[in-house]
Amino acid sequence: MRKNIYISLLFVCVLLLSSCLKDNSEVFDKPLAERLDQGVENSKALLESANNGWVLNYYTGRNYSNNGYTLLFKFKDGKVTMMSDQAGPETTGTSSYNVVKDQGLVLTIDTYNQIIHPLTDASLGRPEGNQGDYEFLIIRETQDSIFVRGKRWKNDMVLTRLNNDISQETYVTQLSAIRDAILQNNFKFIAGNDTLANVLINIDGNRFNGTINNVNYSMPFSFTNTGVHFVHPFIINGKEYNDFTWNSQTSTFEKDDIKIASFLPDGFKTIDFWLGTWSVDFTNVSGTRMNMTLTLNPGDGKTYYESVLTVTARRGRQTETTQYKSLKVGYDGNTGGIYLGSQVIPDPSGKYAGGILFSPLRTNGTKLDLVEDGILNYVYNEELETAELVYDKNDPNSADSFVGFGLGSNLQTVIGANGEPERAMYAPEVVSLRNHRPLNNN
Amino acid sequence: MKKYIYLFLVVIVSTVCALSSCSNDDPKGNTIFPTTPIKRDAFDNWILKNYTYPYNINLIYKLKDTETDLTYTLSPADSAKSAQLAIMVKYLWFDAYNEVSGADFIKANAPRVILMVGSSAYTRQQTEVVGTAEGGYKVSLYKVNALNETLLKDYSTLRTYYFHTMHHEFTHILNQVKPYDVAFDKITESAYVSGNWYSQKTRDAHRAGFVSTYAMDQGREDFAEMLSYYITLSEAEWNAIITDAGTSGAALINQKLEMVRSYMQDSWGIDIDLLRNTILRRAGQIDKLNLNTLQ
């Protein structure tokens, strides 16, 4: 009996003692909060250790869906000075910065900086702006590279230390020279001696579009002082290509055996070429002798022209001329051609209070086939010296004719006596624009 | 005897075990609360001297998204413009109340946090939010980056974007500490339209006995709009509302005004006409304010 008591008491003793055994084994040598604090200090020290600062290939839009930019930073004593490809080599922006503890370590540009925040600002009607980040989660740091992720829009990006042998101004100047050398969007993607595809490099948004070896690449890129960096690599024959060097002699981006070479597609014309008056070549079914001309005047110098459509009708000895003004004709920077889309223009005769609905559509025998968001595309043909209609019947928006429907004051088409909408003008099968006369030669 | 010794030994051992089973768990290691002083520049020190120490207010101009509504994409405030607005707010708001009711009144009742945000908050409904306040604790002032030298001398714009909101929200805080007489809510009880206030026309609001369309939301907003408009509008602007309201509308507004006046006098010892004169006097002098030097 006594033995049992002793044994039970001994047992209890052991239990009591083991209650103070530590069973929490620490993986790290310091508690989390302390490591975060240390992390903040280390990150700031690393950022400020670069005398010449850092370069960031910066991408906006969720999943890299929007534009690419190049940003440069110099961090010192809680303040950052920035430059960018957009702002150019003579502009800097200064603000404060911080590294804060928030979902991990976050680099934040926390007062307004005129270099980065215009890329992230929202506005009325665009509540997310460009989907650009100014706060960056720090994922991994090495001496020369800081891997970050945009906090809101989650794009992965890298800050690279800029070596002391080149100033930031020089970097941006060299970058700008490359950017300025790209005058149009069309490039051939060449591996060795084979042209694999025609691709588009659009420097308005720094975006690349092309299908190479059956893989579709639609992605942003950013300029460097020697060429470009594409956010995703091209994978050609098992090799990856991200960074290309610009060869200004040949207007080509090069990397090893891959060349992306600028070329002008057939009939490509710059925007100024199209200014002037063109005769509209259409099939006249009206029973009245009729001429139409289209006069293109300067618009914004980049994407459209302010235009006038002049219709001259001859009835016996009477000549009636009507000018339809405020017509906007677009310039296509990819084809170097022009296009006309659906729009409402004022009615010079005053008959239609709501104006005229200018509608590109298709002629089908004697009928009209309405086309939703119809577009008439014209590309210049050097040989024929005319601008030819580009019509693709498989493209649902492609049109070959246009009509102007009169709109009443309720902005609806006016139905005429025959039960059909009334037309102010009608041009079936506008196959070309010819007899180009420059603006001053009227 | 032997068995007593055994028993004694067992008791000793168990006591020792029991006592040592919880060994010391004193906190050890380094402190996680920062002990190195924060680096403050001239503006930060000025804020300490003019907002934090006298009124216990945290003026935040470096954007921390933990302080904002994350559904909005916001831009941080420009630090120079934040400083200019901070000087203006002190002059037109704090110092005005200080003159009329003393520093302790503000210290006890002002919002604890004033947050400056560079952009507006743009919604998907194509509207913009220019000022918000929460729980009597924080007032957010948006659109700071739109400030420029011209705007900073334009009392009417500053009032629309900033001061009207601050006075309005401050009224809510005062109401929460000392409620107003609920008879106020009955004056135009059937005319409150709740969320539909934004589709009302201003003239209709006046004629129904409200000083603004937002006042038609509910009684407490009505009260806050009454006070904040009365003390920030000039006499001419206030009379224009009264005239626009017509006879019956004006009578209702004046009835509400009397209740606001007696509330402020009886609960807080503040004469709203004196407060209004102080604010308007200061408003008349903002173009002489030096906004480019932190004093």
XYZ file of C-alpha atoms in Angstrom:
737
model
C 0.000 0.000 0.000
C 2.713 2.427 0.965
C 4.650 1.477 -2.163
C 1.636 2.377 -4.289
C 1.362 5.743 -2.624
C 5.049 6.422 -3.198
C 4.797 5.370 -6.825
C 1.717 7.543 -7.424
C 3.371 10.492 -5.734
C 6.492 9.966 -7.869
C 4.268 9.796 -10.944
C 2.576 13.070 -9.999
C 5.994 14.616 -9.464
C 7.109 13.659 -12.928
C 3.916 15.093 -14.386
C 4.396 18.319 -12.477
C 7.964 18.622 -13.643
C 7.155 17.936 -17.256
C 4.589 20.734 -17.256
C 7.445 23.115 -17.394
C 9.200 21.444 -20.269
C 9.535 23.855 -23.097
C 8.073 22.356 -26.228
C 8.238 25.434 -28.384
C 11.268 25.165 -30.573
C 12.138 28.378 -32.345
C 12.937 28.252 -36.032
C 14.320 31.759 -36.103
C 16.660 33.137 -33.529
C 14.581 36.287 -33.004
C 10.846 36.975 -32.619
C 8.847 38.048 -35.688
C 8.341 41.654 -34.643
C 12.036 42.120 -34.145
C 12.828 40.527 -37.494
C 10.376 42.873 -39.222
C 11.964 45.880 -37.561
C 15.373 44.670 -38.614
C 14.010 44.065 -42.098
C 12.835 47.661 -42.359
C 16.279 48.934 -41.368
C 18.029 46.565 -43.765
C 15.780 47.470 -46.688
C 16.208 51.181 -46.174
C 19.955 50.734 -45.898
C 20.027 48.707 -49.103
C 17.881 51.226 -51.003
C 20.018 54.137 -49.833
C 23.290 52.305 -50.461
C 23.033 52.874 -54.206
C 24.673 56.224 -54.875
C 23.381 56.223 -58.384
C 20.032 54.803 -57.514
C 17.887 52.090 -59.032
C 16.046 51.363 -62.298
C 12.588 49.799 -62.316
C 10.876 48.218 -65.324
C 7.391 49.258 -64.252
C 4.122 47.707 -65.448
C 0.574 48.885 -64.896
C -2.715 47.043 -65.230
C -3.669 43.822 -63.506
C -1.722 40.917 -65.078
C 0.415 43.360 -67.033
C -2.642 44.390 -69.024
C -1.735 48.052 -69.368
C 1.339 50.100 -70.287
C 5.018 49.678 -69.454
C 7.360 52.427 -68.202
C 10.914 52.910 -66.970
C 11.306 54.547 -63.569
C 14.499 55.602 -61.808
C 14.857 56.179 -58.064
C 17.451 57.668 -55.722
C 16.738 57.136 -52.027
C 18.318 59.228 -49.262
C 17.266 60.086 -45.699
C 13.583 59.378 -46.074
C 13.311 61.187 -49.408
C 13.341 59.855 -52.954
C 14.160 61.609 -56.225
C 12.719 60.040 -59.346
C 13.042 60.200 -63.123
C 11.140 58.419 -65.854
C 11.057 57.708 -69.575
C 7.822 59.703 -69.884
C 9.141 62.780 -68.093
C 12.474 62.841 -69.938
C 16.052 63.539 -68.866
C 15.456 67.052 -67.594
C 12.680 66.423 -65.111
C 12.899 64.960 -61.627
C 10.341 64.564 -58.874
C 11.070 64.521 -55.157
C 8.903 63.257 -52.343
C 9.198 61.259 -49.195
C 9.357 57.474 -49.157
C 9.188 54.839 -46.487
C 9.536 51.127 -45.890
C 6.642 50.028 -43.708
C 5.518 46.834 -42.075
C 2.265 45.858 -43.766
C 1.608 42.368 -45.188
C 5.392 42.103 -45.050
C 7.833 44.854 -45.945
C 6.383 47.459 -48.275
C 8.242 50.218 -50.083
C 5.849 53.153 -50.333
C 6.130 56.525 -52.045
C 3.886 58.195 -49.519
C 3.734 61.840 -50.553
C 2.974 63.092 -54.035
C 5.741 62.589 -56.561
C 5.194 64.145 -59.968
C 7.047 61.292 -61.686
C 5.148 58.267 -60.428
C 1.759 59.424 -59.194
C 0.468 60.726 -62.539
C 0.802 57.077 -63.622
C -1.302 55.884 -60.688
C -3.876 58.692 -60.298
C -7.550 57.884 -60.667
C -10.011 60.337 -62.191
C -13.727 60.856 -62.659
C -14.977 57.978 -64.776
C -11.746 56.038 -64.241
C -11.883 55.116 -60.584
C -8.887 52.783 -60.859
C -6.804 55.019 -63.095
C -4.207 53.018 -65.008
C -4.069 50.382 -62.281
C -0.579 51.512 -61.354
C 1.084 50.869 -58.007
C 3.135 53.227 -55.860
C 3.452 50.752 -53.029
C 5.590 47.688 -53.565
C 5.756 44.530 -51.482
C 9.410 43.537 -51.079
C 9.677 39.857 -51.947
C 13.416 39.270 -52.100
C 16.557 41.358 -51.842
C 20.041 40.831 -53.182
C 22.833 43.359 -53.296
C 21.986 44.422 -56.854
C 18.349 43.434 -57.339
C 15.221 43.961 -55.286
C 12.284 41.794 -56.358
C 8.976 43.524 -55.644
C 5.285 43.041 -56.282
C 2.804 45.878 -56.737
C 0.637 45.930 -53.652
C -2.704 46.630 -55.280
C -2.335 45.298 -58.798
C 0.144 42.560 -58.012
C 2.569 42.787 -60.924
C 6.025 41.349 -60.230
C 8.840 43.785 -61.038
C 12.549 44.170 -60.303
C 14.529 47.166 -59.043
C 18.073 46.950 -60.423
C 20.997 48.869 -58.992
C 22.384 51.423 -61.415
C 26.170 51.298 -61.593
C 28.218 54.368 -60.918
C 29.534 54.607 -64.452
C 26.394 56.266 -65.823
C 24.313 59.090 -64.391
C 20.535 58.866 -64.330
C 20.284 61.823 -66.714
C 22.500 60.050 -69.216
C 20.514 56.843 -68.807
C 17.249 58.620 -69.617
C 18.847 60.561 -72.471
C 20.092 57.348 -74.098
C 16.713 55.711 -73.523
C 14.893 58.654 -75.093
C 17.105 58.487 -78.179
C 16.043 54.885 -78.767
C 12.399 55.700 -78.210
C 12.544 58.657 -80.583
C 14.075 56.475 -83.268
C 10.963 54.306 -83.486
C 8.703 56.023 -85.970
C 6.053 53.407 -86.655
C 4.612 50.201 -85.233
C 5.423 47.419 -87.691
C 8.303 45.002 -87.095
C 9.399 41.634 -88.430
C 10.397 39.000 -85.877
C 13.387 37.153 -87.376
C 15.207 34.093 -86.018
C 18.465 33.445 -87.864
C 17.404 34.012 -91.460
C 13.723 33.175 -91.083
C 11.018 35.772 -90.624
C 8.729 34.123 -88.134
C 6.018 36.775 -87.920
C 4.981 40.368 -88.427
C 4.537 41.984 -85.023
C 3.473 45.337 -83.599
C 5.507 47.455 -81.188
C 3.415 50.381 -80.031
C 5.402 53.027 -78.183
C 2.272 54.954 -77.182
C 1.712 52.415 -74.482
C 4.886 50.349 -74.738
C 3.031 47.238 -75.750
C 4.005 44.338 -77.990
C 1.554 42.255 -79.998
C 2.369 39.317 -82.197
C 1.941 35.594 -82.733
C 5.236 33.761 -83.084
C 5.418 30.001 -83.648
C 1.738 29.740 -82.711
C 2.270 31.472 -79.373
C 0.429 34.754 -78.889
C 2.464 37.434 -77.090
C 0.493 40.466 -75.930
C 2.531 42.218 -73.263
C 4.078 45.475 -72.127
C 7.764 46.240 -72.383
C 9.953 48.986 -71.027
C 12.865 50.806 -72.559
C 16.381 50.605 -71.136
C 19.326 52.763 -72.054
C 20.462 50.152 -74.562
C 17.205 48.695 -75.878
C 14.102 47.094 -74.442
C 13.103 44.647 -71.760
C 9.997 42.504 -72.393
C 8.106 41.489 -69.281
C 7.678 37.904 -70.498
C 10.412 36.178 -72.515
C 9.986 35.004 -76.095
C 10.557 31.267 -76.152
C 12.051 30.296 -79.498
C 13.428 26.799 -79.993
C 13.635 26.287 -76.272
C 15.637 29.448 -75.572
C 14.352 32.494 -73.715
C 14.804 36.076 -74.898
C 13.878 39.008 -72.623
C 16.350 41.810 -73.245
C 17.187 43.249 -76.636
C 19.729 45.811 -77.750
C 18.814 48.512 -80.239
C 20.892 48.726 -83.380
C 20.345 52.240 -84.652
C 22.048 51.589 -87.999
C 19.559 48.925 -88.969
C 16.579 50.012 -86.824
C 16.548 46.594 -85.261
C 16.292 45.169 -81.758
C 18.810 42.347 -81.457
C 19.609 39.535 -79.083
C 21.854 36.653 -80.138
C 20.240 35.226 -83.260
C 16.891 37.002 -82.893
C 16.209 40.291 -84.650
C 13.096 42.427 -84.370
C 13.382 44.664 -87.391
C 11.356 47.722 -88.271
C 9.707 47.608 -91.675
C 7.040 49.517 -93.500
C 4.107 47.464 -94.746
C 3.016 48.002 -98.326
C 1.250 51.257 -98.823
C 2.190 52.603 -95.406
C 1.877 56.367 -95.366
C 2.532 58.849 -92.573
C -0.327 60.902 -91.233
C 0.540 64.042 -93.184
C 0.347 62.240 -96.504
C -3.441 61.902 -96.323
C -4.180 65.603 -95.853
C -5.994 67.121 -98.793
C -8.938 66.310 -101.040
C -9.778 62.876 -102.423
C -12.443 61.920 -104.961
C -14.751 59.274 -103.604
C -15.125 56.442 -106.125
C -18.542 54.844 -105.567
C -21.344 53.225 -107.521
C -24.027 55.814 -108.157
C -27.519 54.283 -108.094
C -29.422 57.480 -107.494
C -30.357 58.390 -111.046
C -28.842 61.842 -110.565
C -25.341 62.753 -111.664
C -23.309 63.027 -108.499
C -19.760 63.555 -107.301
C -18.407 63.207 -103.826
C -15.107 64.387 -102.418
C -13.561 63.922 -99.005
C -11.287 66.668 -97.672
C -8.998 65.790 -94.775
C -7.813 68.699 -92.601
C -5.435 68.398 -89.640
C -6.958 66.932 -86.477
C -4.790 66.056 -83.485
C -1.822 65.211 -85.645
C -1.728 61.625 -84.386
C -5.004 59.771 -84.623
C -7.627 61.636 -86.663
C -8.456 64.342 -89.192
C -11.214 66.964 -89.172
C -12.905 66.290 -92.471
C -15.532 67.519 -94.880
C -17.601 65.379 -97.246
C -18.738 67.433 -100.257
C -21.609 66.107 -102.369
C -22.282 67.767 -105.722
C -25.483 66.792 -107.511
C -26.407 67.875 -111.056
C -30.061 68.026 -111.995
C -30.444 69.348 -115.499
C -28.727 72.733 -115.376
C -28.869 73.017 -111.586
C -25.842 72.120 -109.488
C -26.403 71.590 -105.830
C -23.426 71.334 -103.501
C -23.779 70.155 -99.929
C -20.908 70.125 -97.457
C -21.079 67.765 -94.502
C -18.669 69.095 -91.934
C -17.242 67.885 -88.604
C -16.716 64.412 -90.014
C -13.898 62.661 -88.162
C -11.668 60.387 -90.203
C -9.245 58.203 -88.256
C -5.565 57.485 -88.996
C -4.446 53.903 -88.425
C -0.872 53.943 -87.128
C -0.445 50.239 -87.860
C -1.361 50.207 -91.545
C -0.540 53.823 -92.316
C -4.050 54.104 -93.753
C -7.286 55.897 -92.841
C -10.693 54.761 -91.694
C -14.229 56.095 -91.302
C -16.481 54.970 -88.478
C -20.065 55.500 -87.477
C -20.776 59.038 -86.155
C -23.382 61.773 -85.978
C -22.691 64.962 -87.923
C -24.740 68.175 -88.258
C -27.158 68.467 -91.169
C -26.239 71.564 -93.198
C -29.692 71.727 -94.813
C -31.393 72.021 -91.451
C -33.926 69.397 -92.472
C -32.907 66.909 -89.812
C -32.903 68.413 -86.340
C -30.925 65.584 -84.787
C -28.259 65.688 -87.456
C -27.183 62.910 -89.749
C -26.074 59.447 -88.670
C -23.124 58.657 -90.926
C -23.127 54.852 -91.103
C -20.640 52.604 -92.818
C -22.426 49.427 -93.920
C -22.562 46.781 -96.653
C -24.340 46.743 -99.949
C -25.918 43.415 -100.674
C -27.281 43.534 -104.237
C -29.973 46.186 -104.013
C -30.269 46.008 -100.253
C -28.323 47.512 -97.414
C -26.962 45.304 -94.669
C -26.551 47.231 -91.484
C -23.200 46.640 -89.783
C -22.727 47.226 -86.090
C -19.879 49.714 -85.507
C -19.069 49.584 -89.197
C -15.666 50.793 -90.389
C -14.446 51.675 -93.881
C -10.671 51.080 -94.130
C -8.431 52.468 -96.867
C -4.759 51.714 -97.512
C -2.696 53.430 -100.181
C -1.617 51.501 -103.241
C 1.563 53.033 -104.681
C 1.222 51.394 -108.072
C -2.322 52.514 -108.727
C -1.839 55.799 -106.863
C -5.184 55.352 -105.195
C -6.329 54.510 -101.689
C -8.020 51.142 -101.913
C -10.838 49.868 -99.730
C -9.765 47.035 -97.458
C -12.873 44.883 -97.147
C -12.976 41.632 -95.211
C -16.385 39.997 -95.343
C -15.425 37.739 -92.417
C -14.793 40.731 -90.176
C -18.172 41.702 -88.707
C -17.259 45.394 -88.602
C -15.868 45.651 -92.133
C -17.975 47.858 -94.416
C -17.898 48.747 -98.120
C -20.510 51.515 -98.370
C -21.893 54.356 -96.341
C -25.222 56.040 -95.861
C -26.329 59.124 -93.945
C -29.625 58.602 -92.118
C -31.542 61.726 -91.109
C -32.212 62.000 -87.387
C -35.199 63.784 -85.928
C -35.134 65.918 -82.820
C -35.654 62.750 -80.801
C -32.330 61.488 -82.221
C -34.101 58.601 -83.958
C -34.069 57.977 -87.711
C -36.903 59.674 -89.581
C -39.160 57.151 -91.338
C -40.175 58.301 -94.785
C -43.287 57.679 -96.870
C -41.992 54.316 -98.095
C -41.572 53.027 -94.536
C -37.780 53.174 -94.766
C -35.486 55.559 -92.839
C -34.816 58.717 -94.840
C -31.343 59.186 -96.229
C -29.425 62.400 -96.674
C -26.752 60.742 -98.780
C -25.881 57.240 -99.927
C -22.661 55.893 -101.398
C -22.685 52.172 -102.253
C -19.434 50.279 -102.886
C -16.900 52.964 -102.127
C -14.050 50.983 -103.590
C -11.381 53.657 -103.563
C -10.363 57.229 -102.976
C -8.455 58.809 -105.850
C -7.175 62.007 -107.452
C -5.449 63.149 -104.311
C -5.017 66.908 -104.224
C -2.978 68.387 -101.335
C -4.656 70.980 -99.130
C -3.266 74.122 -100.703
C -4.247 73.187 -104.226
C -7.993 73.674 -104.142
C 10.047 6.867 12.350
C 11.394 5.750 9.020
C 7.991 6.069 7.395
C 7.694 9.662 8.586
C 11.069 10.392 7.029
C 9.872 8.870 3.766
C 6.668 10.864 3.939
C 8.621 13.988 4.741
C 10.932 13.409 1.769
C 7.983 12.804 -0.559
C 6.293 16.017 0.623
C 9.497 17.998 0.050
C 9.996 16.558 -3.420
C 6.386 17.166 -4.479
C 6.464 20.721 -3.153
C 9.635 21.408 -5.053
C 8.094 19.918 -8.206
C 4.883 21.869 -7.820
C 6.688 25.118 -7.238
C 9.102 24.676 -10.114
C 6.536 23.459 -12.631
C 5.979 26.945 -13.789
C 9.379 28.381 -14.265
C 9.818 31.994 -14.913
C 8.280 33.208 -18.120
C 9.422 36.751 -17.887
C 9.488 38.577 -21.160
C 12.966 38.591 -22.515
C 14.688 39.653 -25.656
C 14.721 43.069 -27.202
C 11.807 45.477 -27.108
C 9.659 45.586 -30.226
C 8.512 49.103 -29.506
C 10.787 51.443 -31.355
C 13.099 53.426 -29.159
C 15.059 55.240 -31.847
C 13.608 58.709 -32.377
C 11.594 59.288 -35.566
C 13.250 61.581 -38.057
C 11.077 64.671 -38.366
C 11.541 67.446 -40.858
C 10.430 71.060 -40.452
C 6.817 70.328 -41.381
C 6.607 67.351 -39.044
C 7.934 69.454 -36.181
C 5.517 72.242 -37.009
C 2.637 69.746 -36.848
C 3.805 68.628 -33.417
C 3.956 72.206 -32.214
C 0.670 73.398 -33.692
C -1.599 70.373 -33.776
C -0.349 67.569 -31.619
C 0.833 69.252 -28.447
C -1.834 71.943 -28.112
C -4.856 69.966 -29.386
C -3.859 66.296 -29.251
C -4.528 65.904 -32.958
C -2.603 63.632 -35.318
C -2.312 65.320 -38.706
C -1.335 62.647 -41.225
C -0.203 63.692 -44.689
C 1.949 60.705 -45.650
C -0.576 58.297 -47.058
C -0.996 55.113 -45.088
C -3.529 52.908 -46.713
C -4.530 51.499 -43.363
C -6.066 54.904 -42.707
C -8.128 54.945 -45.905
C -10.973 53.091 -47.566
C -9.265 50.519 -49.732
C -12.045 50.413 -52.314
C -10.725 53.691 -53.678
C -7.550 54.267 -55.658
C -6.071 57.305 -53.890
C -2.979 59.394 -54.496
C -0.872 60.789 -51.660
C -0.903 64.489 -50.894
C 1.886 66.717 -52.060
C 3.867 67.634 -48.934
C 4.133 71.341 -49.742
C 0.393 71.631 -50.377
C -0.318 69.682 -47.201
C 1.668 72.254 -45.262
C -0.246 75.109 -46.855
C -3.581 73.494 -46.089
C -2.462 72.744 -42.520
C -1.663 76.415 -41.970
C -5.036 77.363 -43.441
C -6.965 74.855 -41.339
C -5.307 76.081 -38.177
C -6.113 79.682 -39.034
C -9.700 79.233 -40.167
C -10.798 76.434 -37.913
C -8.818 75.836 -34.758
C -7.858 79.405 -34.043
C -11.441 80.554 -34.708
C -12.848 78.137 -32.139
C -9.975 78.960 -29.844
C -10.956 82.615 -29.895
C -14.575 81.874 -29.070
C -14.402 78.932 -26.715
C -10.800 78.319 -25.670
C -8.243 75.618 -26.398
C -9.617 73.042 -23.968
C -12.901 72.867 -25.853
C -11.057 71.808 -28.998
C -8.718 69.501 -27.190
C -11.657 67.642 -25.738
C -13.888 67.510 -28.805
C -11.962 67.850 -32.061
C -11.417 64.787 -34.267
C -8.261 62.983 -33.196
C -6.987 62.335 -36.711
C -6.973 64.622 -39.711
C -5.909 62.758 -42.814
C -4.835 64.580 -45.975
C -5.253 62.780 -49.276
C -3.989 64.096 -52.594
C -6.769 62.975 -54.904
C -10.533 62.695 -54.595
C -12.029 59.301 -54.055
C -13.553 58.420 -57.433
C -16.445 56.001 -57.374
C -17.729 53.647 -60.035
C -20.880 55.754 -60.146
C -18.899 58.606 -61.715
C -18.986 60.732 -58.577
C -16.230 61.959 -56.335
C -16.012 62.014 -52.570
C -14.311 65.101 -51.208
C -14.491 64.761 -47.462
C -15.396 62.027 -45.039
C -15.519 61.653 -41.330
C -15.814 58.588 -39.190
C -17.093 58.049 -35.728
C -16.078 61.460 -34.494
C -12.527 60.241 -34.600
C -11.167 61.025 -38.006
C -11.781 63.563 -40.741
C -10.327 62.873 -44.194
C -9.692 65.823 -46.481
C -9.347 64.864 -50.140
C -8.244 66.663 -53.289
C -5.319 68.376 -51.559
C -3.273 68.245 -54.767
C -5.811 70.436 -56.555
C -4.848 73.336 -54.291
C -2.925 76.155 -55.872
C -2.176 79.749 -54.991
C -5.446 80.991 -56.466
C -7.607 78.409 -54.742
C -5.870 78.994 -51.445
C -7.087 82.591 -51.512
C -10.617 81.601 -52.508
C -12.619 81.198 -49.318
C -15.670 79.931 -51.155
C -13.815 76.989 -52.746
C -11.949 76.174 -49.546
C -15.237 76.188 -47.740
C -16.846 73.850 -50.244
C -14.011 71.349 -50.243
C -12.775 71.460 -46.687
C -14.287 73.710 -44.099
C -17.898 72.918 -44.580
C -17.057 69.239 -44.048
C -14.964 69.940 -40.982
C -17.651 72.033 -39.320
C -20.324 69.559 -40.319
C -18.455 66.597 -38.877
C -17.502 68.530 -35.766
C -21.197 69.176 -35.179
C -21.811 65.428 -35.212
C -19.115 64.962 -32.588
C -20.662 67.600 -30.353
C -24.092 66.005 -30.824
C -22.741 62.645 -29.768
C -21.308 64.040 -26.562
C -24.377 66.122 -25.763
C -27.468 65.215 -27.815
C -29.688 67.934 -29.231
C -33.391 68.238 -28.421
C -35.280 65.680 -30.550
C -38.023 68.237 -31.121
C -35.702 69.473 -33.878
C -36.313 66.308 -35.915
C -40.055 66.940 -35.820
C -40.003 70.367 -37.417
C -39.913 68.928 -40.962
C -40.393 65.315 -40.008
C -42.291 64.146 -43.090
C -39.970 65.838 -45.553
C -36.826 63.779 -44.852
C -35.996 61.583 -47.866
C -33.029 59.569 -46.610
C -30.786 58.249 -49.432
C -32.729 60.144 -52.093
C -31.305 63.473 -50.991
C -28.898 63.631 -53.911
C -31.653 63.665 -56.488
C -33.342 66.685 -54.899
C -33.007 70.186 -56.260
C -31.524 72.854 -54.026
C -34.406 75.263 -54.540
C -36.939 72.597 -53.589
C -34.918 71.837 -50.471
C -34.946 75.505 -49.457
C -38.648 75.822 -50.006
C -39.255 72.723 -47.897
C -37.398 74.282 -44.998
C -33.923 72.806 -45.525
C -30.699 74.677 -45.891
C -29.311 72.143 -48.434
C -30.296 68.941 -50.216
C -28.089 66.869 -47.922
C -30.030 68.221 -44.951
C -33.025 66.293 -46.284
C -31.327 62.997 -45.510
C -32.274 62.838 -41.829
C -32.508 64.940 -38.678
C -28.905 64.660 -37.544
C -27.563 65.645 -40.971
C -30.053 68.489 -41.064
C -28.718 69.755 -37.742
C -25.104 69.513 -38.870
C -25.856 71.253 -42.171
C -27.725 74.057 -40.362
C -24.856 74.845 -38.055
C -22.059 74.387 -40.562
C -23.737 76.590 -43.172
C -24.814 79.276 -40.721
C -21.346 79.851 -39.334
C -19.494 79.678 -42.643
C -21.774 81.538 -45.038
C -21.692 85.302 -45.165
C -24.787 87.166 -44.019
C -25.675 87.889 -47.635
C -25.325 84.243 -48.641
C -27.442 83.114 -45.702
C -30.140 85.674 -46.507
C -30.151 84.481 -50.091
C -31.143 81.029 -48.835
C -33.857 82.516 -46.658
C -35.229 84.495 -49.579
C -35.071 81.523 -51.917
C -37.003 79.481 -49.378
C -40.104 81.639 -49.574
C -42.267 82.465 -46.590
C -43.051 79.015 -45.298
C -39.612 77.591 -46.020
C -37.920 80.510 -44.283
C -40.114 80.134 -41.237
C -39.101 76.481 -40.905
C -35.412 77.245 -41.357
C -35.541 80.003 -38.777
C -37.324 77.735 -36.354
C -34.509 75.200 -36.762
C -31.907 77.928 -36.413
C -33.301 78.955 -33.036
C -32.980 75.395 -31.774
C -29.394 75.197 -33.045
C -28.596 78.527 -31.424
C -29.977 77.573 -28.031
C -28.295 74.155 -28.181
C -24.876 75.670 -28.760
C -25.421 78.306 -26.070
C -26.917 76.038 -23.443
C -24.834 72.901 -23.989
C -21.525 74.430 -24.983
C -21.624 78.100 -24.016
C -20.989 79.131 -27.610
C -22.715 82.078 -29.230
C -22.998 81.042 -32.882
C -23.197 84.634 -34.099
C -19.914 85.385 -32.366
C -18.435 82.221 -33.886
C -19.695 83.184 -37.321
C -18.255 86.678 -37.077
C -14.901 85.278 -36.027
C -14.809 82.806 -38.903
C -15.929 85.349 -41.476
C -13.478 87.923 -40.203
C -10.675 85.429 -40.574
C -11.989 84.330 -43.969
C -11.711 87.898 -45.115
C -8.028 87.902 -44.303
C -6.814 84.660 -45.826
C -5.191 86.392 -48.746
C -2.800 87.988 -46.285
C -1.839 84.656 -44.771
C 1.713 83.585 -45.380
C 1.344 80.004 -46.521
C 4.908 79.533 -47.598
C 6.630 79.806 -44.258
C 6.082 77.505 -41.323
C 5.980 79.674 -38.248
